[in-house]
XYZ file of C-alpha atoms in Angstrom:
363
model
C 183.884 188.535 -95.369
C 184.214 187.206 -91.466
C 182.114 184.341 -90.512
C 178.497 185.238 -88.934
C 177.761 183.877 -85.659
C 175.925 180.132 -85.664
C 174.495 177.574 -83.171
C 177.956 175.461 -83.546
C 179.910 178.692 -81.984
C 180.047 180.164 -78.275
C 177.070 182.718 -78.581
C 178.455 186.273 -79.035
C 175.559 188.183 -77.564
C 175.519 186.614 -74.806
C 179.505 186.305 -73.947
C 179.464 190.025 -74.714
C 176.612 190.483 -72.122
C 178.359 188.018 -69.661
C 181.680 190.264 -69.910
C 179.954 194.056 -70.298
C 180.890 194.186 -74.037
C 179.609 196.356 -76.372
C 178.640 193.471 -79.097
C 179.412 196.174 -82.101
C 183.038 196.015 -80.476
C 183.294 192.551 -80.139
C 184.967 189.559 -82.074
C 185.452 185.814 -81.769
C 188.846 184.478 -82.614
C 188.790 180.793 -83.716
C 191.118 178.051 -83.496
C 194.215 179.541 -81.658
C 196.424 176.968 -80.096
C 196.369 176.940 -75.992
C 199.904 177.738 -76.299
C 199.562 180.855 -78.087
C 200.383 184.306 -76.213
C 197.685 186.993 -75.834
C 200.263 189.583 -77.175
C 200.266 187.919 -80.004
C 196.504 187.368 -80.746
C 195.790 190.958 -80.220
C 198.774 192.069 -82.648
C 197.540 190.179 -85.439
C 194.429 191.425 -84.997
C 195.506 194.902 -85.076
C 196.463 194.086 -88.698
C 193.033 194.391 -89.693
C 192.965 198.629 -89.574
C 189.517 198.726 -89.237
C 189.199 197.419 -85.933
C 191.447 199.448 -84.124
C 193.311 198.769 -81.104
C 192.494 195.118 -79.870
C 192.048 193.470 -76.422
C 191.599 189.680 -75.387
C 188.755 189.759 -72.959
C 188.040 185.899 -72.342
C 188.978 182.631 -73.812
C 187.053 179.361 -74.014
C 188.323 175.980 -74.900
C 187.251 174.036 -78.128
C 186.933 170.370 -76.582
C 186.249 169.621 -80.392
C 188.783 171.112 -82.179
C 191.378 171.459 -78.583
C 192.312 174.880 -79.363
C 190.649 177.960 -77.827
C 188.097 180.426 -78.532
C 188.921 184.125 -77.899
C 186.487 187.254 -77.036
C 188.192 190.467 -78.116
C 187.090 194.181 -77.769
C 187.989 196.341 -80.640
C 188.353 200.113 -79.973
C 186.706 200.871 -83.540
C 183.133 199.334 -84.203
C 183.042 196.123 -85.935
C 181.836 196.404 -89.818
C 181.518 192.773 -90.895
C 181.601 193.497 -94.495
C 185.363 194.766 -93.907
C 186.152 192.210 -91.830
C 188.346 188.865 -93.358
C 186.968 185.326 -92.663
C 190.363 184.253 -91.531
C 193.864 186.266 -90.181
C 197.242 184.361 -90.036
C 199.466 185.038 -87.080
C 202.435 187.111 -87.206
C 204.316 184.664 -85.257
C 203.500 181.150 -86.095
C 201.399 181.757 -89.544
C 198.933 180.016 -88.024
C 195.133 180.521 -89.695
C 192.515 181.446 -87.048
C 188.566 182.340 -88.468
C 187.079 185.922 -87.399
C 183.218 185.604 -86.096
C 181.425 188.655 -86.080
C 177.791 189.629 -84.818
C 174.984 189.560 -87.711
C 174.926 193.424 -89.191
C 171.435 195.213 -88.347
C 169.922 195.843 -91.895
C 169.091 199.370 -92.939
C 165.329 198.535 -92.903
C 165.700 197.270 -88.870
C 168.212 200.288 -87.447
C 165.248 202.851 -89.481
C 162.425 200.955 -87.855
C 164.410 200.942 -84.145
C 164.924 204.526 -84.415
C 161.638 205.569 -85.442
C 160.240 203.880 -82.668
C 162.410 205.073 -79.878
C 161.831 208.592 -81.377
C 157.836 208.296 -81.359
C 158.192 206.593 -77.864
C 159.332 210.004 -77.107
C 156.836 211.673 -78.552
C 154.120 209.625 -77.321
C 153.106 207.714 -80.085
C 153.457 204.707 -81.692
C 154.255 202.832 -84.661
C 150.671 201.723 -84.923
C 150.191 205.527 -85.091
C 152.275 205.787 -87.962
C 150.772 202.691 -90.056
C 147.481 203.991 -89.941
C 148.642 206.675 -91.666
C 150.581 205.160 -94.210
C 149.437 204.758 -97.828
C 147.260 201.372 -97.895
C 148.063 200.736 -101.014
C 151.858 200.263 -99.787
C 153.159 197.627 -97.310
C 155.079 198.821 -94.029
C 158.663 199.557 -94.755
C 158.349 199.642 -98.474
C 157.301 203.229 -99.439
C 159.798 205.477 -97.231
C 158.019 208.657 -98.465
C 154.985 207.479 -97.413
C 156.231 206.720 -94.062
C 157.670 210.435 -93.534
C 154.563 211.715 -94.688
C 153.443 209.985 -92.142
C 154.820 210.545 -89.609
C 154.618 214.435 -90.131
C 151.075 213.886 -89.563
C 151.200 212.296 -86.424
C 153.343 214.921 -85.370
C 151.386 217.933 -86.577
C 148.292 216.204 -84.584
C 150.275 217.085 -81.528
C 149.714 220.321 -79.716
C 152.345 222.580 -79.861
C 154.062 221.886 -76.603
C 155.630 224.771 -75.641
C 152.872 227.198 -75.949
C 150.316 225.382 -74.474
C 152.182 224.193 -71.147
C 154.049 226.941 -68.735
C 156.507 226.698 -66.773
C 156.573 225.044 -63.390
C 156.862 227.059 -60.574
C 160.414 226.737 -58.511
C 161.032 223.684 -55.609
C 164.705 223.027 -54.125
C 163.802 220.466 -51.306
C 165.001 223.280 -48.961
C 163.453 224.165 -45.870
C 162.382 226.864 -44.789
C 161.223 227.236 -48.426
C 163.268 230.410 -49.598
C 161.512 233.444 -51.420
C 160.356 232.904 -54.578
C 160.336 228.719 -54.844
C 157.408 226.411 -53.611
C 157.192 223.946 -51.043
C 156.278 220.197 -51.859
C 152.982 220.062 -51.574
C 151.964 223.450 -53.392
C 154.799 222.756 -55.977
C 153.151 218.746 -56.563
C 149.874 220.121 -56.759
C 150.382 222.263 -59.500
C 152.622 219.689 -61.362
C 150.049 217.126 -61.228
C 147.294 219.161 -62.254
C 149.034 220.372 -65.143
C 150.509 216.933 -66.426
C 146.889 215.581 -66.287
C 145.355 218.739 -67.877
C 147.552 219.196 -70.826
C 148.557 216.158 -73.481
C 152.239 216.112 -74.255
C 154.728 213.374 -74.478
C 156.480 211.873 -71.559
C 159.973 213.151 -72.601
C 158.486 216.773 -72.394
C 156.683 216.470 -68.876
C 160.251 214.835 -67.844
C 161.851 217.979 -69.021
C 159.297 220.458 -67.733
C 160.261 218.830 -64.287
C 163.901 219.022 -64.324
C 163.599 222.355 -65.649
C 161.994 223.594 -62.217
C 164.406 222.128 -59.961
C 167.518 222.676 -58.448
C 169.764 222.382 -54.957
C 168.549 219.176 -53.401
C 165.334 218.377 -55.069
C 167.616 217.873 -58.554
C 170.215 215.912 -57.348
C 167.465 213.582 -56.363
C 166.239 213.278 -59.714
C 169.789 213.275 -61.144
C 170.331 210.245 -58.938
C 167.054 208.230 -60.219
C 168.005 209.190 -63.542
C 171.456 207.222 -62.737
C 169.992 204.161 -61.339
C 166.648 204.223 -64.298
C 167.168 205.507 -67.480
C 163.815 204.345 -68.304
C 162.079 206.494 -65.457
C 159.136 208.472 -66.471
C 157.600 211.263 -65.075
C 155.726 210.094 -62.224
C 158.593 207.726 -61.112
C 160.430 211.170 -60.647
C 157.431 212.902 -58.486
C 157.264 209.724 -56.522
C 160.790 209.940 -55.487
C 160.533 213.599 -54.803
C 157.037 212.859 -52.331
C 159.385 209.845 -50.920
C 162.209 211.686 -49.887
C 160.793 215.466 -49.059
C 157.160 214.731 -47.986
C 155.786 212.972 -44.800
C 156.365 209.835 -43.627
C 153.054 210.096 -41.874
C 150.560 206.819 -42.205
C 147.015 207.502 -43.781
C 145.531 207.281 -40.345
C 148.388 209.419 -38.570
C 147.222 211.979 -41.550
C 143.445 211.619 -40.618
C 144.096 212.431 -36.656
C 145.837 215.730 -37.754
C 142.697 216.204 -39.923
C 140.472 215.405 -37.188
C 142.371 218.801 -35.055
C 141.994 221.442 -37.328
C 140.301 224.672 -36.435
C 140.212 227.485 -37.951
C 143.349 230.511 -37.452
C 142.333 233.644 -36.310
C 141.710 236.075 -38.854
C 141.247 233.461 -41.359
C 138.046 233.460 -43.274
C 135.978 230.216 -43.870
C 136.917 229.582 -47.558
C 140.576 229.740 -46.720
C 140.182 227.332 -44.189
C 138.433 225.023 -46.247
C 141.171 224.935 -48.802
C 143.364 223.721 -46.086
C 141.221 220.903 -45.206
C 141.159 219.797 -48.239
C 144.454 219.704 -49.187
C 145.491 217.560 -45.976
C 141.970 215.360 -47.118
C 143.414 214.721 -50.325
C 146.650 213.430 -48.977
C 144.510 211.091 -46.368
C 142.795 209.499 -48.634
C 145.954 208.986 -51.407
C 147.558 207.050 -48.291
C 144.461 204.847 -47.266
C 143.570 207.130 -44.733
C 139.764 207.515 -45.517
C 137.783 205.873 -48.099
C 136.802 208.514 -51.072
C 133.291 207.898 -50.500
C 133.343 209.397 -46.765
C 135.429 212.524 -47.756
C 132.224 214.770 -48.328
C 131.203 213.624 -44.979
C 134.520 214.281 -42.895
C 135.140 217.416 -44.902
C 131.992 219.028 -43.419
C 132.233 217.466 -40.334
C 135.733 218.866 -39.671
C 134.737 222.603 -41.159
C 131.624 222.567 -38.881
C 133.688 221.210 -35.789
C 137.063 223.786 -36.793
C 135.193 226.571 -37.634
C 135.946 228.496 -34.271
C 135.263 232.115 -35.879
C 132.159 232.105 -38.693
C 129.413 230.565 -36.323
C 127.052 232.821 -37.989
C 128.153 232.090 -41.687
C 127.882 228.852 -40.508
C 123.943 229.520 -39.709
C 123.295 231.312 -42.659
C 124.658 228.759 -44.878
C 122.615 225.613 -42.968
C 125.779 223.764 -43.125
C 124.826 221.562 -40.019
C 121.455 220.753 -41.845
C 123.313 219.023 -44.568
C 125.336 216.487 -42.573
C 123.307 213.201 -43.659
C 123.545 214.872 -47.714
C 126.929 216.545 -47.358
C 128.140 218.524 -50.889
C 131.363 217.813 -52.738
C 134.354 220.317 -51.986
C 133.537 222.436 -55.234
C 130.151 222.938 -54.483
C 131.188 223.602 -50.802
C 133.348 226.193 -51.588
C 131.053 228.186 -54.048
C 128.157 228.365 -51.530
C 130.653 229.793 -49.023
C 132.479 232.189 -51.200
C 129.465 233.657 -52.393
C 128.203 233.691 -48.722
C 131.711 235.752 -47.737
C 130.815 237.885 -51.064
C 127.739 238.847 -49.909
C 128.650 239.634 -46.199
C 131.822 241.714 -47.867
C 129.263 244.058 -49.885
C 127.158 244.278 -46.556
C 129.305 245.283 -44.163
C 130.983 247.966 -47.481
C 127.237 249.410 -47.587
C 127.086 249.603 -43.673
C 130.846 251.379 -43.324
C 130.031 253.908 -46.310
C 126.357 254.890 -44.702
C 128.230 255.001 -41.487
C 131.257 257.101 -43.055
C 128.733 259.383 -44.791
C 126.994 260.086 -41.728
C 130.345 261.057 -40.063
C 130.912 263.776 -42.815
C 127.324 265.288 -42.186
C 127.824 265.483 -38.346
C 130.822 267.750 -39.119
C 128.891 270.202 -41.718
C 125.570 269.970 -39.679
C 126.363 269.443 -35.937
C 123.527 268.589 -33.884
C 122.481 271.237 -31.504
């Protein structure tokens, strides 16, 4: 069996990292003469069939023994139990020592894989340990661990049933039919991501399946540069790429110039105000505790086609104690419904009178 790496030898892990090698495919050869050809070292190691094709990737001089230590890359993954402690050169008959990395135990591998799996599912090893049989120590009873993992995963909601698909976003401008613009898409994704409890892996999957075109290309670039990126990293990348570059102060100036469009009902105008106001607050253009006052003031100032409704609601008298967005929206919609009902009654009465005049003309 090959010698395990120790402090008296070059650190295999550090050397592999410096050379960009996978440690599982690396092996050290000690005691090689300075005159030895690299091809001889490679040919000698290839006699160990479990290593496959071998290439020398680095050399280091050992001053104590006046020999070289060589770092080699093997095509096959190195199994320490199948690598001899020494090999004999195919040409000169010299003996060279072999050093391999310590093999992880099955327990270590199991724990590492379990930890990675639970992380993807939004759980931790502590969640599992709490459900293990208290009479058995961690890792000593596989059945207890498997049962605990099952209990942890059963406690998670059925993501496929509770999490509906996001709408499509491509980043193409103007927005194609059947797709969302960035603001609408981000609004529903952020809301649903906060509303439903599921793993970050599931959130990333849902986001990716709703993207196409340039937007999908941005996320592919994010994944390549940062494989550990979470779903919020995805959203921030899309927002910085396709969103506005205006500062919070610039957005607030735009907010203060918003006006009701011709034919637009007051509740829809309020919704437009709220979308921009949220961006202003997010970018630091306005403090959160000032939002209610700013919303009401701009609603009064910009509602050029709803003077009568503003009077009916008495909104100008509420400036000192402005209502929240939801409270304001509720008041306005109730008043709109009341106004619509009265209008229908008037039209019906007028229409009925017209019919009567047809059948019973005056004079």
